Coordinates of C-alpha atoms and ligand atoms in Angstrom, one line a residue:
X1224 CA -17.6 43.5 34.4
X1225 CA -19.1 40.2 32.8
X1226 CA -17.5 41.1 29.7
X1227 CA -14.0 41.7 30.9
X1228 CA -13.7 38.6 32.8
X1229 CA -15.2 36.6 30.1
X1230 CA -12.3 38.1 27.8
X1231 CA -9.8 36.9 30.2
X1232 CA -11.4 33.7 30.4
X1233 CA -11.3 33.3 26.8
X1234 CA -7.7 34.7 27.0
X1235 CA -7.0 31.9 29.3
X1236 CA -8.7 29.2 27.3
X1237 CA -7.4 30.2 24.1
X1238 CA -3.8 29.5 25.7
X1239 CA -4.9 26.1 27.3
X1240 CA -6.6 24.2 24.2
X1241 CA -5.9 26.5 21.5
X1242 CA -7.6 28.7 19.6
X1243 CA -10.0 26.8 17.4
X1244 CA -11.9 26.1 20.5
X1245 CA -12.4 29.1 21.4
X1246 CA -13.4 30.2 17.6
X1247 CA -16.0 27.3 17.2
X1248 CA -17.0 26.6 20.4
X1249 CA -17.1 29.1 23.0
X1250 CA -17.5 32.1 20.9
X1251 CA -20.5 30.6 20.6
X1252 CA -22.0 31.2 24.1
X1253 CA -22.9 33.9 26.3
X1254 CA -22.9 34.5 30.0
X1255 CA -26.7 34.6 30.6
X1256 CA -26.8 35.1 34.4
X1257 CA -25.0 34.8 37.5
X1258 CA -26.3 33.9 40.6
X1259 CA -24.9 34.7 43.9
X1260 CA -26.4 32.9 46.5
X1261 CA -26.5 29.2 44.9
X1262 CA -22.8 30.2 43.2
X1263 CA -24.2 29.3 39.7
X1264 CA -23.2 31.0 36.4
X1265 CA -25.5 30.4 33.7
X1266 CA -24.4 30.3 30.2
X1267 CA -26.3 29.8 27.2
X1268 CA -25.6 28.3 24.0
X1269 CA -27.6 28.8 21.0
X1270 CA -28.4 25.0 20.2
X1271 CA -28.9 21.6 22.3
X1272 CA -25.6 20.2 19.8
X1273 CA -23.3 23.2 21.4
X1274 CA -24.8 23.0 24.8
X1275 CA -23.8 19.2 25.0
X1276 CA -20.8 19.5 23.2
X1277 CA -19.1 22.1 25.6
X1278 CA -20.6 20.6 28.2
X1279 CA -19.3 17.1 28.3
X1280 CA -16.2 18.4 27.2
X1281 CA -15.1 21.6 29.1
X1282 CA -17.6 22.0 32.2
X1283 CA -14.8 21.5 34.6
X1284 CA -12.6 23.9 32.4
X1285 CA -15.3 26.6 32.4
X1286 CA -15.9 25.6 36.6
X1287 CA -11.7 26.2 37.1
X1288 CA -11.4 29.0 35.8
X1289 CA -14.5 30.9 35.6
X1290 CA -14.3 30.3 40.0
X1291 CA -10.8 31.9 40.1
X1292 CA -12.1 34.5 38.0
X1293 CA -15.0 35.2 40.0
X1294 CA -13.4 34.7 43.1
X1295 CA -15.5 32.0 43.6
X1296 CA -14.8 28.8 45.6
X1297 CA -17.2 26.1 44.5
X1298 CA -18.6 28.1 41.3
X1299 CA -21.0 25.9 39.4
X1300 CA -21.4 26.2 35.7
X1301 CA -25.0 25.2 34.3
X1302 CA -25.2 25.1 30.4
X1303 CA -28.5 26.3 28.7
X1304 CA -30.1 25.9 25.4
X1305 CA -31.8 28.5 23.4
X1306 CA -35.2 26.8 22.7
X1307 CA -36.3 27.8 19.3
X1308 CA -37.9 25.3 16.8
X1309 CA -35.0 25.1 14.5
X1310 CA -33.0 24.1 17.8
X1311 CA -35.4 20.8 17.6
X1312 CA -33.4 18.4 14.6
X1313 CA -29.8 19.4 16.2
X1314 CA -31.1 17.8 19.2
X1315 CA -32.0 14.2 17.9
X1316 CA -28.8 12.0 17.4
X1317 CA -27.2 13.5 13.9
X1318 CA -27.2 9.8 12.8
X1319 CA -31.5 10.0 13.2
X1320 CA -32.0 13.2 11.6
X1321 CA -29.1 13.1 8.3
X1322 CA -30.7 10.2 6.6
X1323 CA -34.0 11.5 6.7
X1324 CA -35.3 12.3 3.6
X1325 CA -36.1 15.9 2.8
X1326 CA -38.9 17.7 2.0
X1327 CA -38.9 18.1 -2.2
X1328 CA -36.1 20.7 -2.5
X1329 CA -37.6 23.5 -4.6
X1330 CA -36.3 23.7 -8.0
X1331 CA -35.1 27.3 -6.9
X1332 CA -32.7 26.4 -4.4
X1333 CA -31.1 23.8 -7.2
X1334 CA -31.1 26.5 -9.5
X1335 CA -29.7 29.0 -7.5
X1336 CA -27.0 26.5 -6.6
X1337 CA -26.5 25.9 -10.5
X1338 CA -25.9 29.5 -10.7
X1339 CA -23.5 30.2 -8.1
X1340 CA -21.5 27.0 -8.7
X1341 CA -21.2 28.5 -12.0
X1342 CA -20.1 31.9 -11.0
X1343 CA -17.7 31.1 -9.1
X1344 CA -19.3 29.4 -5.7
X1345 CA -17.5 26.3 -6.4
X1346 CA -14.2 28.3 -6.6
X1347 CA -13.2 26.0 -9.5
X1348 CA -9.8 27.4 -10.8
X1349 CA -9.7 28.4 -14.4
X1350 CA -5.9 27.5 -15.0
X1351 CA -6.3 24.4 -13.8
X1352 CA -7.3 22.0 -16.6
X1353 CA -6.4 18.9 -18.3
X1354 CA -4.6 20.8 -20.9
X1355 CA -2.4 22.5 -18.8
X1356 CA -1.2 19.2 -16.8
X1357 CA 1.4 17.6 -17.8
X1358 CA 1.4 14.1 -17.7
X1359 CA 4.1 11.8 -16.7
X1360 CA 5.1 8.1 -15.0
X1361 CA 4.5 10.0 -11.9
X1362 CA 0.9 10.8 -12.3
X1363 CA -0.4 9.1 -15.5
X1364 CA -2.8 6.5 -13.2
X1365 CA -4.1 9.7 -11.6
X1366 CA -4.8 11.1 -14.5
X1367 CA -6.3 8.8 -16.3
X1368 CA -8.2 8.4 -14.0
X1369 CA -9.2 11.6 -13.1
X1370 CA -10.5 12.0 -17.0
X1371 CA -12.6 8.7 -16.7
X1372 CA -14.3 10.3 -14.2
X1373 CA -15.1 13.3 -15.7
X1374 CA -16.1 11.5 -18.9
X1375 CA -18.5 9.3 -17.3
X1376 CA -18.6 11.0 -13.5
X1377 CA -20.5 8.3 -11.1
X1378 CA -19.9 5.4 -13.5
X1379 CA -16.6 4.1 -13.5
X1380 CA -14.6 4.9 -10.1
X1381 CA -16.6 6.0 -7.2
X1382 CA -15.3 7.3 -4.8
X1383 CA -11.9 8.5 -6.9
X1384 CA -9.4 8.8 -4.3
X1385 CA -6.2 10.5 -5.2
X1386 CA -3.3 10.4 -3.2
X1387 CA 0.2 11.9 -3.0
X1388 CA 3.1 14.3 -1.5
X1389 CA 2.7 18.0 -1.4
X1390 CA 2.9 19.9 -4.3
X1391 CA 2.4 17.2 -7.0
X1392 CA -0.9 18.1 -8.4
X1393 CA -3.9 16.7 -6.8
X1394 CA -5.5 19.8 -6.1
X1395 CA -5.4 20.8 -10.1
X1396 CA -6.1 17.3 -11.2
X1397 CA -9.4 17.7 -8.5
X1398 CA -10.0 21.3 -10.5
X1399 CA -10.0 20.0 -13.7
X1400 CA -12.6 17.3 -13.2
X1401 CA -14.7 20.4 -12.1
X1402 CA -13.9 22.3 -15.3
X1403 CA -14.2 19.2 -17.6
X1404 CA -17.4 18.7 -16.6
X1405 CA -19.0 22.1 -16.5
X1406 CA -17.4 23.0 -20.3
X1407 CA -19.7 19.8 -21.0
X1408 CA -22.4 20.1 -18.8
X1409 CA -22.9 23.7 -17.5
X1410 CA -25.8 22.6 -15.9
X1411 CA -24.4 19.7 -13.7
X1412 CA -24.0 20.9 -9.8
X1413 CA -20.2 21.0 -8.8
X1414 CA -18.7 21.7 -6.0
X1415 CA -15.3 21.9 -5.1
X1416 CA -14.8 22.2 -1.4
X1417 CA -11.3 21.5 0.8
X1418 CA -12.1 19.8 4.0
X1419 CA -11.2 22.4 6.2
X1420 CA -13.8 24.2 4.9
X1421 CA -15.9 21.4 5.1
X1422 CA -15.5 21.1 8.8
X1423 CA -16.2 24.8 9.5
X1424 CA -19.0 24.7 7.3
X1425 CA -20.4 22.3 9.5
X1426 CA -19.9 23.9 12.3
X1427 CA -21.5 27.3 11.5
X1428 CA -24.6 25.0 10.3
X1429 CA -24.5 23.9 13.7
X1430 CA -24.0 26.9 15.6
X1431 CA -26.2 29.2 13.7
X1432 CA -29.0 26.5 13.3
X1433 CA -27.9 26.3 9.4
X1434 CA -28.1 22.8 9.6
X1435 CA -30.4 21.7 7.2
X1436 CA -29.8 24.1 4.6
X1437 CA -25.8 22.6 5.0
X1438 CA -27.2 19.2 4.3
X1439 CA -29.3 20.2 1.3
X1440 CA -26.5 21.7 -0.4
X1441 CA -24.3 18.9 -0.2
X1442 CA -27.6 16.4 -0.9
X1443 CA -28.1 18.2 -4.3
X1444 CA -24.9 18.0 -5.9
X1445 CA -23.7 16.3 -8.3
X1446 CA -20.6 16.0 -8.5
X1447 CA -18.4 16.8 -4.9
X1448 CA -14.7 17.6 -5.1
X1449 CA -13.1 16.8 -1.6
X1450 CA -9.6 18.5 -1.6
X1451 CA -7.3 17.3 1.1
X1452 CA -10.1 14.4 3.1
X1453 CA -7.1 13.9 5.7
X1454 CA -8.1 17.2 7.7
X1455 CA -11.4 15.9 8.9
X1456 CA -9.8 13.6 11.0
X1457 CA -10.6 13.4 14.6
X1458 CA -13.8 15.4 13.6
X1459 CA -15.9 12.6 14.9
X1460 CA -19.1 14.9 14.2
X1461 CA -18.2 16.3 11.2
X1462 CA -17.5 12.6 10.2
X1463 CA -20.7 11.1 10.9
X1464 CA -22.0 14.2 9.2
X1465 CA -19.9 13.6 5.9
X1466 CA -21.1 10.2 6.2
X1467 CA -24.4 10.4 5.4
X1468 CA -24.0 12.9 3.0
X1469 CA -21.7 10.2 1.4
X1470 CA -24.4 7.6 1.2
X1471 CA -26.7 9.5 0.1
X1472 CA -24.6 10.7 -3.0
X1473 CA -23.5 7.2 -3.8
X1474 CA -26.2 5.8 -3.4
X1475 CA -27.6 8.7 -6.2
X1476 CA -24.4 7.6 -8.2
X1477 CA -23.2 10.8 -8.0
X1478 CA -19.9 11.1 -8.3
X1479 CA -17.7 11.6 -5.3
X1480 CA -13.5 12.8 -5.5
X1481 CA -11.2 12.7 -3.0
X1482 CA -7.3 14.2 -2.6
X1483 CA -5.2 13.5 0.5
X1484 CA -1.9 13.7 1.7
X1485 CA -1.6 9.6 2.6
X1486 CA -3.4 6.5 1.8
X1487 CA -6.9 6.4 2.9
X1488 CA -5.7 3.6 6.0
X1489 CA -2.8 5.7 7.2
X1490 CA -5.6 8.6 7.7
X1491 CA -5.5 8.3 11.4
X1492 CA -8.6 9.9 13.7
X1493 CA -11.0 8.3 11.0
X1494 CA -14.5 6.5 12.1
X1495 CA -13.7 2.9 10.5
X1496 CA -17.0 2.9 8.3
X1497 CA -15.5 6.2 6.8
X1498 CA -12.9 4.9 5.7
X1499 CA -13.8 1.7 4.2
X1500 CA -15.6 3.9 1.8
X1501 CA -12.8 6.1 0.8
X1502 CA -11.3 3.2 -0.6
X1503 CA -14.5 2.2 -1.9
X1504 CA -13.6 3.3 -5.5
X1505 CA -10.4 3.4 -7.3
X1506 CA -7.4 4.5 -4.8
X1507 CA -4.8 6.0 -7.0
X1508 CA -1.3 8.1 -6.2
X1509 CA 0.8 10.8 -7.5
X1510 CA 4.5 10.4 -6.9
X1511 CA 7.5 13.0 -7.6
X1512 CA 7.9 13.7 -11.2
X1513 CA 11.0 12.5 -13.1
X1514 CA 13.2 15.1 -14.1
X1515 CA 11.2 14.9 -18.4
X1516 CA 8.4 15.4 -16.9
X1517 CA 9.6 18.9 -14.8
X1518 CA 11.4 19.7 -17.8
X1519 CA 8.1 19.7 -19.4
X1520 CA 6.0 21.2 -17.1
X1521 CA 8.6 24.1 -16.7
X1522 CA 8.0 24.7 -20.6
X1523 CA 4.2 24.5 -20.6
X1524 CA 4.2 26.8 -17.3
X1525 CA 6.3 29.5 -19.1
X1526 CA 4.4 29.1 -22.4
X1527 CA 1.3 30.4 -20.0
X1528 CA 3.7 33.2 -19.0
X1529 CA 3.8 33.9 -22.9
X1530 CA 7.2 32.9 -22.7
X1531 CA 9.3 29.9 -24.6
X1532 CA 12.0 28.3 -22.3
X1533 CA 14.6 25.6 -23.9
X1534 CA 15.3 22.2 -22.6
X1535 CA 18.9 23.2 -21.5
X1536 CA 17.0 26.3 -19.1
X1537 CA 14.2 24.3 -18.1
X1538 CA 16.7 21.3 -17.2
X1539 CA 19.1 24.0 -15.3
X1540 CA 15.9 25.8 -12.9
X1541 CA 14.3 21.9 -12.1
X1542 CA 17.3 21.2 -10.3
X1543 CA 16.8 23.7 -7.9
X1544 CA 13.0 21.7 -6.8
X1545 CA 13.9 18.3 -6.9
X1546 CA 10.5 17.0 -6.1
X1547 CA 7.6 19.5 -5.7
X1548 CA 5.8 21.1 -8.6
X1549 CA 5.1 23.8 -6.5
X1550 CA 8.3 24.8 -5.6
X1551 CA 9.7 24.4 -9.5
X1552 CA 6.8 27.0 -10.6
X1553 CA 7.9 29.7 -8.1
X1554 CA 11.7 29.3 -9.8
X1555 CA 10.5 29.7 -12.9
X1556 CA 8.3 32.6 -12.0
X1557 CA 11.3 34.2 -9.9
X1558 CA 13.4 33.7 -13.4
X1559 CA 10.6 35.4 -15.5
X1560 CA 9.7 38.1 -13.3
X1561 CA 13.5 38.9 -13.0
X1562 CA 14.2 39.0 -16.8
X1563 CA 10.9 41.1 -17.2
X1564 CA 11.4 43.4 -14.6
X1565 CA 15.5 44.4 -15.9
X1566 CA 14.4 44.1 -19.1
X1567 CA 16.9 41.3 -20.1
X1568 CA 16.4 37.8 -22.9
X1569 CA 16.1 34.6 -20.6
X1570 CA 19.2 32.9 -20.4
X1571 CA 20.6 30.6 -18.3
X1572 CA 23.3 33.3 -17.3
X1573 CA 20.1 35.0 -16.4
X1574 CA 18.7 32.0 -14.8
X1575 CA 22.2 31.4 -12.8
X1576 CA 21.8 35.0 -11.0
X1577 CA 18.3 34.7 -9.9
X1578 CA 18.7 31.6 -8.8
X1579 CA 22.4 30.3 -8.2
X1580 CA 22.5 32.1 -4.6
X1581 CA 19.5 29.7 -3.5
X1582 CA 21.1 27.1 -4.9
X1583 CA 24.0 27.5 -2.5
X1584 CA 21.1 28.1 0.5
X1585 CA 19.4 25.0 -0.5
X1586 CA 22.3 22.9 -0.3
X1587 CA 22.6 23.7 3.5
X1588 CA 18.8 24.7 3.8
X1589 CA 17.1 21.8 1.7
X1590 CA 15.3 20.7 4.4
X1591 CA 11.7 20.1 4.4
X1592 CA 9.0 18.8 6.6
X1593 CA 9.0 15.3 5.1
X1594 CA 12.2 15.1 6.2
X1595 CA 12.5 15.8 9.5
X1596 CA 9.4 14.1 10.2
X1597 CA 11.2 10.6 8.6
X1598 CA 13.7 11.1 10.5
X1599 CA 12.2 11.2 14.0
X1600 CA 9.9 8.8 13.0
X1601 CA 12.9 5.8 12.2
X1602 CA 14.9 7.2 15.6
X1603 CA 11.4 6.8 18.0
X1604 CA 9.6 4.2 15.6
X1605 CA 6.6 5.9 15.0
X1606 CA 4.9 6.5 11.8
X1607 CA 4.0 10.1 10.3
X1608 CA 0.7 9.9 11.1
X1609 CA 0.9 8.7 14.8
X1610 CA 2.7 12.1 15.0
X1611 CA 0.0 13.5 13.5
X1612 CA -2.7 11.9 15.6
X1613 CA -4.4 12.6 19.0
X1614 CA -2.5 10.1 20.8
X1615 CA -0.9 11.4 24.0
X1616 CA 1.1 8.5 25.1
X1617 CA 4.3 9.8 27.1
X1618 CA 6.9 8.8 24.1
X1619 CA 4.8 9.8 21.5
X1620 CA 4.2 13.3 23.1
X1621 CA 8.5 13.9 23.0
X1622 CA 8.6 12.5 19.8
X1623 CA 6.1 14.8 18.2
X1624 CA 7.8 17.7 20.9
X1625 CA 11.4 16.8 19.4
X1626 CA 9.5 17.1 15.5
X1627 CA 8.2 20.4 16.1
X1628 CA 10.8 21.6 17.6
X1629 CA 13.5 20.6 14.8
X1630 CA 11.0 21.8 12.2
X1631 CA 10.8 25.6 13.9
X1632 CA 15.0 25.4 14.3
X1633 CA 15.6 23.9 10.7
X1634 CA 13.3 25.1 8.8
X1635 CA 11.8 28.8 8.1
X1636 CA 8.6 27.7 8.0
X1637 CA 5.8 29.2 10.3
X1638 CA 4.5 28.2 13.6
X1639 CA 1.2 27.3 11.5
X1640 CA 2.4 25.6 9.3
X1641 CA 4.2 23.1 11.4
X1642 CA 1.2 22.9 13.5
X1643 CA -0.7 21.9 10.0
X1644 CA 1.2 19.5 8.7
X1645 CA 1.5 17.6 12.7
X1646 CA -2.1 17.1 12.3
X1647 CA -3.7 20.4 12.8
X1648 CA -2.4 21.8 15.9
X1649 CA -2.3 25.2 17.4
X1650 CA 0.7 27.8 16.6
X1651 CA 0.7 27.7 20.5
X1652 CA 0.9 24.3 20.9
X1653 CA 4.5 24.3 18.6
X1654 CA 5.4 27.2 20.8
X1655 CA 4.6 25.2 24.0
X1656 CA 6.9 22.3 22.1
X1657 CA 9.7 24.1 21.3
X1658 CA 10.1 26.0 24.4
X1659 CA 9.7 22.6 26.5
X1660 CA 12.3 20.7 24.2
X1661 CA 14.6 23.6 24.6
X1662 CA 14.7 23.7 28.0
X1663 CA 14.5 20.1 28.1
X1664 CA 18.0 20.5 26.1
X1665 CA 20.1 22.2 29.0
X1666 CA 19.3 19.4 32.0
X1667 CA 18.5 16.5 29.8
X1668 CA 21.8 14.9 28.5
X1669 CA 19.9 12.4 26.7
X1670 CA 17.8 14.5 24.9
X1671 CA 20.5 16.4 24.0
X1672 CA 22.5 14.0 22.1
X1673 CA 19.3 12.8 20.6
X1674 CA 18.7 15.8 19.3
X1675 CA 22.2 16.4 17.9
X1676 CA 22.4 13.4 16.3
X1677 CA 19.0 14.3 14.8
X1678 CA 19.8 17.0 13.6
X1679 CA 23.0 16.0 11.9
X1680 CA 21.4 13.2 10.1
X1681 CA 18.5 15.4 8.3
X1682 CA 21.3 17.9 7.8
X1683 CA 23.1 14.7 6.0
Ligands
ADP3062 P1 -1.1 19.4 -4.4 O1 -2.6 19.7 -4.3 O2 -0.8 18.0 -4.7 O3 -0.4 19.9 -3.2 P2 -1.3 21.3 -6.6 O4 -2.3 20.7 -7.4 O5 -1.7 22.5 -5.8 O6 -0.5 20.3 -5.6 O7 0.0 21.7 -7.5 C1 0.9 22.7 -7.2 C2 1.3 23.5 -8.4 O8 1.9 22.7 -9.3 C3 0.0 24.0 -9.2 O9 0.3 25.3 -9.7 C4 -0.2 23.0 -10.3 O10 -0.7 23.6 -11.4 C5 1.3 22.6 -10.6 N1 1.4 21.2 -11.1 C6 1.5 20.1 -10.3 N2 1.6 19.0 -11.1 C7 1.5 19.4 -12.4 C8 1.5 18.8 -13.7 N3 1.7 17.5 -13.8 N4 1.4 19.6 -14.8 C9 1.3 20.9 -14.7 N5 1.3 21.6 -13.5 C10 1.4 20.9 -12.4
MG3063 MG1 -3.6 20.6 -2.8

């Protein structure tokens, strides 16, 4: 019986706050008694950090609905810790126990991290090298940059923050520091990581009591490739976490990289001492190529494909992604695959039927993210990333509403990835949106025309 109603109460939860708290944090915990006479239900978590966490946040959460559940006026909720040893560092303020030094890592442990990082632990793609960059006005600071560092990593620019719009390149430039400096060094400990990963990394060190051996890894590198820093905001433990690993590889002069979506300041959800050192180093950006430099990256992405393309082909397919890289490599690949697959030269007849029907779509469809979000940013004068933040204030809640909705009606995107690029949030919570502004729509005149209008000028 336990088990079903903690099923529905996770059922429940999941639909309140969304799934990752359930993932992360409740998943975590078990029912570990009930007691009838004093109305208590006692649930254990595996560490003191889990136990305090869920407590301070969702006792009253837990008390609500666990009592309906139950059928229980009045039901108290008492949080318990496994007591094991390894339970003991979690339980000390992070801040005491990160900085401590450790015990003399064993020269296995560095060796076996040696070995996976060059096996394919660091997931370091092998396409993704200097050579197969092409550099241009748009990204020639990043990437000189991005060489200095692999030259002489820790030396010159450190941190090396690297900055810029979806698509351009940051994540290749970030893999080809890594595969620069193995060719040289294949002993030098690199690790390429995306914050995300980061963050749940964390977390399973926490829950699992993997702590330590989570610090040690990141302690013995020496060289860390953070891909995309802007998802560990409003991670206040993951930050102070991060932080000290920081220090400690600075302070080593080990070299530190960094992508992100926006400028270290505009990072919103970020503990102040954090970000100061992001911008520590060299703070560089990536901005939309011109149309010479697509032209060249078309050609140097089919020469990979084995194929030559002229200029008069590449010119034709790199109007069809005016400004992400991204988007121009799946035209090309959609043009190669075609002639490949029908057995026919590459032409730009060729190129015309694969991709002159899109053309016509994009002209009505070209609507991206980065669009919509400027434009209900200018009407409700907010910036991107107080959409993307925490903030609940009353305006600021439509305004991100009236986003998400526009971006689930406009676009074909998914429900996760609108809820990723408006700062992490749940499918459900865009669902919750969309349904609310819709509804909003048929007794709201206001909203209506504020909507339409919206909508006709990102259609413009
Ligand atoms: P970001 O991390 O900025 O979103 P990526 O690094 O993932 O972008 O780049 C998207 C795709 O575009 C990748 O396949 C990458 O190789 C390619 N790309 C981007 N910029 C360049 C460039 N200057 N030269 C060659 N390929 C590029
Ligand atoms: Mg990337």
């Amino acid at each position: 019986m336990f088990a079903d109603i903690w099923q529905d109460f996770l059922t429940i939860v999941r639909e309140e706050v969304g799934s990752r708290v359930v993932e992360t944090w409740l998943k975590a915990v078990a029912v570990q008694q009930w007691d009838l006479d004093s109305k208590t239900l006692y649930i254990e978590a595996p560490n003191t950090f889990v136990k305090e966490w869920i407590q301070s946040r969702y006792t009253k959460l837990f008390e609500h609905h666990l009592g309906r559940l139950f059928n229980t006026a009045g039901l108290k909720v008492v949080f318990l810790s496994k007591v094991s040893q390894s339970d003991q560092p979690v339980k000390d303020s992070l801040a005491t126990i990160i900085p401590a030094k450790l015990s003399n890592v064993s020269h296995e442990i560095k060796h076996e991290l040696v070995r996976k990082t060059n096996t394919g632990y660091t997931r370091l793609n092998p396409t993704y090298k200097f050579d197969s960059f092409v550099v241009g006005p748009s990204n020639s600071l990043a990437y000189a940059a991005a060489r200095a560092v692999a030259d002489e990593p820790g030396r010159l620019y450190n941190p090396l923050f690297i900055y810029g719009g979806s698509g351009l390149g940051k994540t290749h430039l970030l893999h080809a520091i890594g595969n620069a400096l193995l060719e040289k060094h294949p002993k030098c400990v690199v690790l390429y990581q995306t914050a995300d990963r980061f963050v749940n990394e964390f977390i399973n060190g926490i829950r699992f009591n993997k702590f330590h051996e989570f610090q040690q890894k990141y302690r013995e590198l020496d060289v860390l490739l953070i891909d995309d820093i802007q998802f560990i905001s409003n991670k206040e433990q993951t930050q102070e976490a991060f932080f000290h690993i920081f220090n400690t590889l600075h302070e080593a002069h080990k070299q530190i990289v960094f992508s992100s979506d926006i400028f270290p300041r505009h990072i919103t959800g970020l503990a102040e001492r954090l970000r100061s050192r992001l911008e520590w180093g060299l703070v560089t950006d990536i901005h939309k190529p011109p149309l010479e430099t697509k032209i060249a990256i078309l050609k140097k992405k089919a020469a990979v494909h084995g194929e030559m393309i002229d200029d008069a082909l590449a010119e034709y397919i790199a109007q069809y992604a005016e400004s992400n890289v991204r988007e121009l490599e799946g035209s090309l690949v959609r043009v190669l695959a075609f002639a490949s697959l029908t057995k026919q030269p590459i032409t730009l007849e060729l190129a015309h039927r694969v991709l002159g029907g899109q053309k016509v779509e994009r002209k009505t469809h070209k609507i991206d993210f980065t669009k919509i979000a400027e434009v209900v940013c200018e009407h409700y004068s907010y910036r991107l990333t107080d959409l993307r933040s925490n903030n609940r204030a009353k305006e600021l809640s439509l305004a991100r509403q009236v986003a998400m909705y526009l971006m689930k009606k406009m676009t074909d995107k998914s429900l996760r990835e609108i809820g990723t690029f408006l700062g992490r949030r749940d499918h459900s919570t865009v669902i919750h949106a969309f349904d609310k502004v819709q509804k909003g729509l048929e007794c709201d005149p206001a909203l209506k025309s504020a909507v339409q209008s919206l909508e006709e000028a990102i259609s413009r």
